[in-house]
mmCIF file of C-alpha atoms in Angstrom:
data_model
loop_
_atom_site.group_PDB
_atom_site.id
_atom_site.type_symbol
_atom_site.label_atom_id
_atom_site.label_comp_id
_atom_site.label_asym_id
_atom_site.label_seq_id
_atom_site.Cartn_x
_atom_site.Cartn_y
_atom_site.Cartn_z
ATOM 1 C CA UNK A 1 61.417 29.533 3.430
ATOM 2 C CA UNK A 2 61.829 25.851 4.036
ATOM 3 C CA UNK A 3 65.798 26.049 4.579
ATOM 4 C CA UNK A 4 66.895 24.308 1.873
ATOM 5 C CA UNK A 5 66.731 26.928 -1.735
ATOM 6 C CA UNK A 6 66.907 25.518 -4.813
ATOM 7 C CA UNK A 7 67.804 27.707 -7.911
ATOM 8 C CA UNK A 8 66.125 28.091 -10.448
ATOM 9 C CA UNK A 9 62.889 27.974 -10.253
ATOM 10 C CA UNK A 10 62.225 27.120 -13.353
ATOM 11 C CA UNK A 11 64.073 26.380 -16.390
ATOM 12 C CA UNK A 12 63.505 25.670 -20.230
ATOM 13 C CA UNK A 13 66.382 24.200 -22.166
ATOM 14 C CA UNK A 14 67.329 22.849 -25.326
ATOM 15 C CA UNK A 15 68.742 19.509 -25.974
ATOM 16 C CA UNK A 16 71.847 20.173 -26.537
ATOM 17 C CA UNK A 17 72.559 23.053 -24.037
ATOM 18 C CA UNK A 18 74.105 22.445 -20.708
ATOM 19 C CA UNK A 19 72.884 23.998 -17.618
ATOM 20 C CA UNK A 20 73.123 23.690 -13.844
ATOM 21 C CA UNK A 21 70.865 23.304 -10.474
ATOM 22 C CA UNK A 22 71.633 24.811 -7.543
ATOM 23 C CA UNK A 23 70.553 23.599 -3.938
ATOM 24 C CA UNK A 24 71.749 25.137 -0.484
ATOM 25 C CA UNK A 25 70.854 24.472 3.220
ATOM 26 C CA UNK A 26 71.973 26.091 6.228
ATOM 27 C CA UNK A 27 70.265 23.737 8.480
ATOM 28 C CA UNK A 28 73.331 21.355 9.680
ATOM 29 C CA UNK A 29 72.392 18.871 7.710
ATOM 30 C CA UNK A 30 74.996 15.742 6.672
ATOM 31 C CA UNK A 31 72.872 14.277 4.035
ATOM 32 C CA UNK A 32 71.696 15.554 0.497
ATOM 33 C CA UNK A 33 69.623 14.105 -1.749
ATOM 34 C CA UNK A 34 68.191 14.842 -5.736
ATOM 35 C CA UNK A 35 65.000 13.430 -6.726
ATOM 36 C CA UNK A 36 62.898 13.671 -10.027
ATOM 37 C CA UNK A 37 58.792 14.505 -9.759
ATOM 38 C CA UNK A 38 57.045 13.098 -12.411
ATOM 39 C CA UNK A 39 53.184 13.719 -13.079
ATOM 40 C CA UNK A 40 51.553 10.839 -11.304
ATOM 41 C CA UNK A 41 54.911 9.141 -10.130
ATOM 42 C CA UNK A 42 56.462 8.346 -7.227
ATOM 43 C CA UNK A 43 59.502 10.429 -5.925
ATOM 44 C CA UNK A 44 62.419 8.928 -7.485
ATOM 45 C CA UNK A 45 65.758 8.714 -5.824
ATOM 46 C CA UNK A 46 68.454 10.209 -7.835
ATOM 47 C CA UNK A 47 71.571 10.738 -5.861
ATOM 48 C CA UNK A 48 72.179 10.564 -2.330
ATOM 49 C CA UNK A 49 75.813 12.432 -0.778
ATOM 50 C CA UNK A 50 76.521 11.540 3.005
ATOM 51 C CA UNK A 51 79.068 13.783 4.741
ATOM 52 C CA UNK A 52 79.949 15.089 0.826
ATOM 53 C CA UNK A 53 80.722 11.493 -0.479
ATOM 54 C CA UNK A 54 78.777 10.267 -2.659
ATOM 55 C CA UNK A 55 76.706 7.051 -2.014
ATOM 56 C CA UNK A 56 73.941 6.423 -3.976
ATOM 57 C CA UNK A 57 73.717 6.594 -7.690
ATOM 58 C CA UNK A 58 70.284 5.207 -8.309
ATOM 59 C CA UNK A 59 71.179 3.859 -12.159
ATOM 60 C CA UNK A 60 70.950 7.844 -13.106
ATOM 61 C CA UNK A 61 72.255 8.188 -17.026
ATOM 62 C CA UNK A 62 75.348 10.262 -17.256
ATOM 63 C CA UNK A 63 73.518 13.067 -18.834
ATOM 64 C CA UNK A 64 73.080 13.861 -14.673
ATOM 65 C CA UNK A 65 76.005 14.925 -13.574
ATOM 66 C CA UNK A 66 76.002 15.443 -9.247
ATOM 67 C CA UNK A 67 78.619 17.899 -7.719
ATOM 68 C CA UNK A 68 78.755 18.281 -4.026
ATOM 69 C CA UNK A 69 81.730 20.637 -2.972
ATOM 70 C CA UNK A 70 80.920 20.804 0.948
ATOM 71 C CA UNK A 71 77.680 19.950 3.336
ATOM 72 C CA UNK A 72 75.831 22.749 2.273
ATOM 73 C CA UNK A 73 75.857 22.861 -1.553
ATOM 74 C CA UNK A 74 74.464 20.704 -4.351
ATOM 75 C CA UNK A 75 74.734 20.788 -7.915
ATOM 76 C CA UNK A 76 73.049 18.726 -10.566
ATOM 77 C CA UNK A 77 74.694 19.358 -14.222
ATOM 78 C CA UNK A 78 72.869 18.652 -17.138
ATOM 79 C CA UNK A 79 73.654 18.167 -20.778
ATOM 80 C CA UNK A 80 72.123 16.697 -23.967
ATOM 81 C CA UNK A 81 69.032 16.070 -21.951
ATOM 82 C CA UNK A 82 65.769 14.243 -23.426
ATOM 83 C CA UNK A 83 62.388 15.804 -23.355
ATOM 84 C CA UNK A 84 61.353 12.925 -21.170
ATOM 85 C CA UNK A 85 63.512 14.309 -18.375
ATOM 86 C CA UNK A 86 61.188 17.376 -18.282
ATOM 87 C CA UNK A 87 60.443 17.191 -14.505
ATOM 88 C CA UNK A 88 60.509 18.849 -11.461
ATOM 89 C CA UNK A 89 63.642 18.340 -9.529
ATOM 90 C CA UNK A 90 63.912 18.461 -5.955
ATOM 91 C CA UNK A 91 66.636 18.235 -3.371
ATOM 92 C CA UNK A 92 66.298 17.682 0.138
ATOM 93 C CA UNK A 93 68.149 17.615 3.057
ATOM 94 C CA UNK A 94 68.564 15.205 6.295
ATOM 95 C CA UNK A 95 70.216 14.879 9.196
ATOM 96 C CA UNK A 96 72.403 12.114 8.315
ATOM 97 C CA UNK A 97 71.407 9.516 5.454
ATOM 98 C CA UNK A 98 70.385 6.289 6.940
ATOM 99 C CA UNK A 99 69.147 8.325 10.102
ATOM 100 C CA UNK A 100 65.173 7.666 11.128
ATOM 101 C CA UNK A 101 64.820 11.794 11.055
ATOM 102 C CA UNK A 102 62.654 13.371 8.699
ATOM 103 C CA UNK A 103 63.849 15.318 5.078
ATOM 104 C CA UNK A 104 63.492 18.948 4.731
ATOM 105 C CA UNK A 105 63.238 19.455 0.977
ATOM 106 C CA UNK A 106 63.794 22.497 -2.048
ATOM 107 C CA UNK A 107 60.354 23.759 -3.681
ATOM 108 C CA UNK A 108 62.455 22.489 -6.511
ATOM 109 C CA UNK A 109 63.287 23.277 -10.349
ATOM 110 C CA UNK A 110 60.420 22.656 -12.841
ATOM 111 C CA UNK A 111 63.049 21.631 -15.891
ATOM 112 C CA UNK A 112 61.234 21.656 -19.245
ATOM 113 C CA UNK A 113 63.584 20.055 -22.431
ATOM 114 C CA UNK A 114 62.641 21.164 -25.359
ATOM 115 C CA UNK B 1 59.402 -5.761 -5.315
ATOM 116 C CA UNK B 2 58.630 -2.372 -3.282
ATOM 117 C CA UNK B 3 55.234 -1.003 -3.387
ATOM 118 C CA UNK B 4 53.447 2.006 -1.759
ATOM 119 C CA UNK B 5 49.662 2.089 -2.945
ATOM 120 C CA UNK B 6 47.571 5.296 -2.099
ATOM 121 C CA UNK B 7 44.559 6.551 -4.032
ATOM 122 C CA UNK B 8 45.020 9.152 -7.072
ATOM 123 C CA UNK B 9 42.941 11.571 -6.156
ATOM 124 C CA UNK B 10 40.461 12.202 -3.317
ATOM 125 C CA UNK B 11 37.571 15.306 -2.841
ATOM 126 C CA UNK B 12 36.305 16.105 -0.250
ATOM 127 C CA UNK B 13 34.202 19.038 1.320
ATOM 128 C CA UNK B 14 35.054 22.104 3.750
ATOM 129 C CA UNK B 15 34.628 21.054 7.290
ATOM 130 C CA UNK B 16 33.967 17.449 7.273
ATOM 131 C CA UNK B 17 36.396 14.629 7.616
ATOM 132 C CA UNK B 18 38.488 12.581 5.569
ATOM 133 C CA UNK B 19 41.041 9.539 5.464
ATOM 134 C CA UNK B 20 43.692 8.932 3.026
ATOM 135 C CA UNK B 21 45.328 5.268 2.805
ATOM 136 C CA UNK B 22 48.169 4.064 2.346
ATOM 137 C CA UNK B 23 49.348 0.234 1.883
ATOM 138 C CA UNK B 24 52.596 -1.022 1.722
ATOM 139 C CA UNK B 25 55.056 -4.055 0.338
ATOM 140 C CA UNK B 26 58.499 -3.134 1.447
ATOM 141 C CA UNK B 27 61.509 -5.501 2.272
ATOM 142 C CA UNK B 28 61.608 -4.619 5.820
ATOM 143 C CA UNK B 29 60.328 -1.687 7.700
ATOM 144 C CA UNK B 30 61.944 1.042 9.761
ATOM 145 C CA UNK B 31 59.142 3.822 9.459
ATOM 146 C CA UNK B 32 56.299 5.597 7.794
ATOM 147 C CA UNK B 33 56.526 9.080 6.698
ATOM 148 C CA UNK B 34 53.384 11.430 5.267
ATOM 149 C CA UNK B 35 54.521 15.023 3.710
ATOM 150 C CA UNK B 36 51.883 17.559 2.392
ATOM 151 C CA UNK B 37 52.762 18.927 -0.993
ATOM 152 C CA UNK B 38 51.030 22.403 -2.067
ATOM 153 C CA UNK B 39 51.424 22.665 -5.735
ATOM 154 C CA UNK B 40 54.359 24.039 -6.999
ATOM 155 C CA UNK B 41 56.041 23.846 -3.850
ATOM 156 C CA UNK B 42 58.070 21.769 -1.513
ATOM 157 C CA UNK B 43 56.908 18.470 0.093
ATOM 158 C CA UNK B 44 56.572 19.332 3.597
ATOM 159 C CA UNK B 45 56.710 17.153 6.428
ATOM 160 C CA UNK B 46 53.387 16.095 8.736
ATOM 161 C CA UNK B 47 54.146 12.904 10.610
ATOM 162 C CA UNK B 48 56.232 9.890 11.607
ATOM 163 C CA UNK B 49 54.888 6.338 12.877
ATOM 164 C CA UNK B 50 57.220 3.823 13.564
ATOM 165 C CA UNK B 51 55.268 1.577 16.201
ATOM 166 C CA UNK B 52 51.680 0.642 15.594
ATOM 167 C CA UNK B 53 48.488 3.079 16.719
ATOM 168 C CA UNK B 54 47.110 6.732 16.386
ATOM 169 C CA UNK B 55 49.424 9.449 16.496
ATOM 170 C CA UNK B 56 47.520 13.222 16.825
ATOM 171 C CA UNK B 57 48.808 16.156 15.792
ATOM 172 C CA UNK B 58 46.243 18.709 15.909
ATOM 173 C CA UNK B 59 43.476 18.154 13.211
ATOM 174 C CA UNK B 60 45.652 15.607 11.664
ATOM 175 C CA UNK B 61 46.151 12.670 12.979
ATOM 176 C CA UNK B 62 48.254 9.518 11.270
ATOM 177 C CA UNK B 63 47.634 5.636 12.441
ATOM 178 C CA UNK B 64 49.536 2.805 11.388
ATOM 179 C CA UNK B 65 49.418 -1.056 11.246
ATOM 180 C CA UNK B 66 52.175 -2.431 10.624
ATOM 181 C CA UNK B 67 51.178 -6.493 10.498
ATOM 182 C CA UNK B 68 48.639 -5.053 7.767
ATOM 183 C CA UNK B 69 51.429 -3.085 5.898
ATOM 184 C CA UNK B 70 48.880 -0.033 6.298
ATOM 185 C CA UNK B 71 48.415 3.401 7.084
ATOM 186 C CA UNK B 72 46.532 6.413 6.807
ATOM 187 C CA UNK B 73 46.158 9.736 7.297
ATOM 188 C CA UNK B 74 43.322 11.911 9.037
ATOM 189 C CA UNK B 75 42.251 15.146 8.382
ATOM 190 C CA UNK B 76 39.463 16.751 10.353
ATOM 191 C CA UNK B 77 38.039 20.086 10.215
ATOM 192 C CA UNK B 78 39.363 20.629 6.455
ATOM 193 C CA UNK B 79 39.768 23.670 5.303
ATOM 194 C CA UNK B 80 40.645 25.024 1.715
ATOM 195 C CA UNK B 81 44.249 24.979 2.067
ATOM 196 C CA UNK B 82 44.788 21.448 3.007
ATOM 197 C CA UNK B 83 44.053 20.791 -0.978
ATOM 198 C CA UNK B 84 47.379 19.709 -1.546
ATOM 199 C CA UNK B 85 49.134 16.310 -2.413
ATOM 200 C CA UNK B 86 49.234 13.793 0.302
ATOM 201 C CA UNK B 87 53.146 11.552 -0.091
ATOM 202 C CA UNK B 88 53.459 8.247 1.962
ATOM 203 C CA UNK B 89 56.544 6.992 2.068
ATOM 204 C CA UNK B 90 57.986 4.131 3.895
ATOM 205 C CA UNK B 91 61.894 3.379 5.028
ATOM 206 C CA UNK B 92 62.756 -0.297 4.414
ATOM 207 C CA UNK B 93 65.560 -2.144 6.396
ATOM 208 C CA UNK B 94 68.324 -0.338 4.336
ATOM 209 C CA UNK B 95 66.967 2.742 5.673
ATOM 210 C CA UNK B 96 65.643 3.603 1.880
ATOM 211 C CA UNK B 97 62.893 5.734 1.731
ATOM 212 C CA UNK B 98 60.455 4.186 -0.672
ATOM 213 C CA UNK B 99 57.800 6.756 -1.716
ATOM 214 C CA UNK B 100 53.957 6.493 -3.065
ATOM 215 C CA UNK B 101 53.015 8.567 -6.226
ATOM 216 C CA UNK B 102 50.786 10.958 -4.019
ATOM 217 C CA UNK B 103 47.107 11.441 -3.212
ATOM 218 C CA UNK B 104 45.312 14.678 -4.820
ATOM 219 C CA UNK B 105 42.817 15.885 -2.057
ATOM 220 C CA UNK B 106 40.456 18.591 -3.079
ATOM 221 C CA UNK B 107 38.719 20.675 -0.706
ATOM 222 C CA UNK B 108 35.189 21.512 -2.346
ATOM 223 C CA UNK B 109 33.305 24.868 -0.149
#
């Protein structure tokens, strides 16, 4: 267990279904983060929530909808994805964003759009 | 822009020794990270140099220059399950973490 769970594991999905991630840490963490793993790319920032409030929304297309309803939870909603967001999706966790301490992250959710 | 260059891939055999680079263009700097990633699994953290030198952590030791915008990682003693992904990332002066795309090191017996 790293402390932060991500649910699913895995998931296969249509294009025009709509489905949601889960991610929960019980570390005392302030700060969560989503980022997409592509084959051969670098982490990519997604969204960042400090203290629940949103602040970062790294040009994500609204087919990514965030939801952070306290510290401990985050959501990621999807709809009327595009196969090219097949990915892995991972969250992570930190102290506080902005904070020079280290992320603890999800062994994320290997999305497949088909 | 914001760069982090590390090699693709790297193999290397059981026992011996091996280095894994990193370089770096960032607008500002406030760190260096390096997380081991197992496949299919979460990106675990291994070190943390934020002034310039060799910092030892058991086999694995991580050294960083920071007027070269360079780093890298050392791994003695491998073993088979260090064959994992090797992420560098780098926090600028907005505290953003800019990551590499990952080195691929595999451990041959």
């Amino acid at each position: 267990e790293t402390g932060v769970t991500q649910t699913p594991r895995h998931l296969v999905m249509g294009m025009t279904n709509k489905k949601s991630l889960k991610c929960e840490q019980h570390l005392g963490h302030n700060a969560m983060y989503w980022y997409k793993q592509s084959a051969k790319k670098p982490l990519e920032l997604m969204f960042v929530y400090n203290f629940k409030e949103q602040t970062e929304n790294n040009s994500v297309p609204s087919r990514f909808s965030p939801e952070c309803p306290n510290s401990s939870h985050l959501f990621l909603h999807l709809h009327t994805l595009q196969p090219e967001d097949s990915a892995l999706y991972l969250c992570a966790s930190s102290q506080a964003y902005g904070e020079q301490s280290g992320y603890t992250f999800g062994s994320g959710t290997r999305l497949t759009v088909v | 822009g914001q760069n982090i260059d590390q090699p693709t891939e790297m193999t290397a055999t059981e026992g011996a020794i091996v280095q894994i680079n990193c370089t770096y263009q960032t607008s500002g700097f406030n760190g260096l990270f390096w997380y081991q990633q197992h496949a299919g699994e979460a990106p675990t953290f291994l070190s943390y140099n934020v002034l310039d030198g060799l910092e030892e952590k058991g086999r694995f030791s991580s050294f960083l220059s920071r007027s070269k915008g360079y780093s890298y990682l050392l791994l003695k003693e491998l073993q088979m399950k260090d064959s994992a992904s090797y992420l560098c990332a780098v926090t600028d002066s907005n505290y953003q973490l800019i990551w590499g795309a990952g080195t691929k090191l595999i451990i041959k017996p």
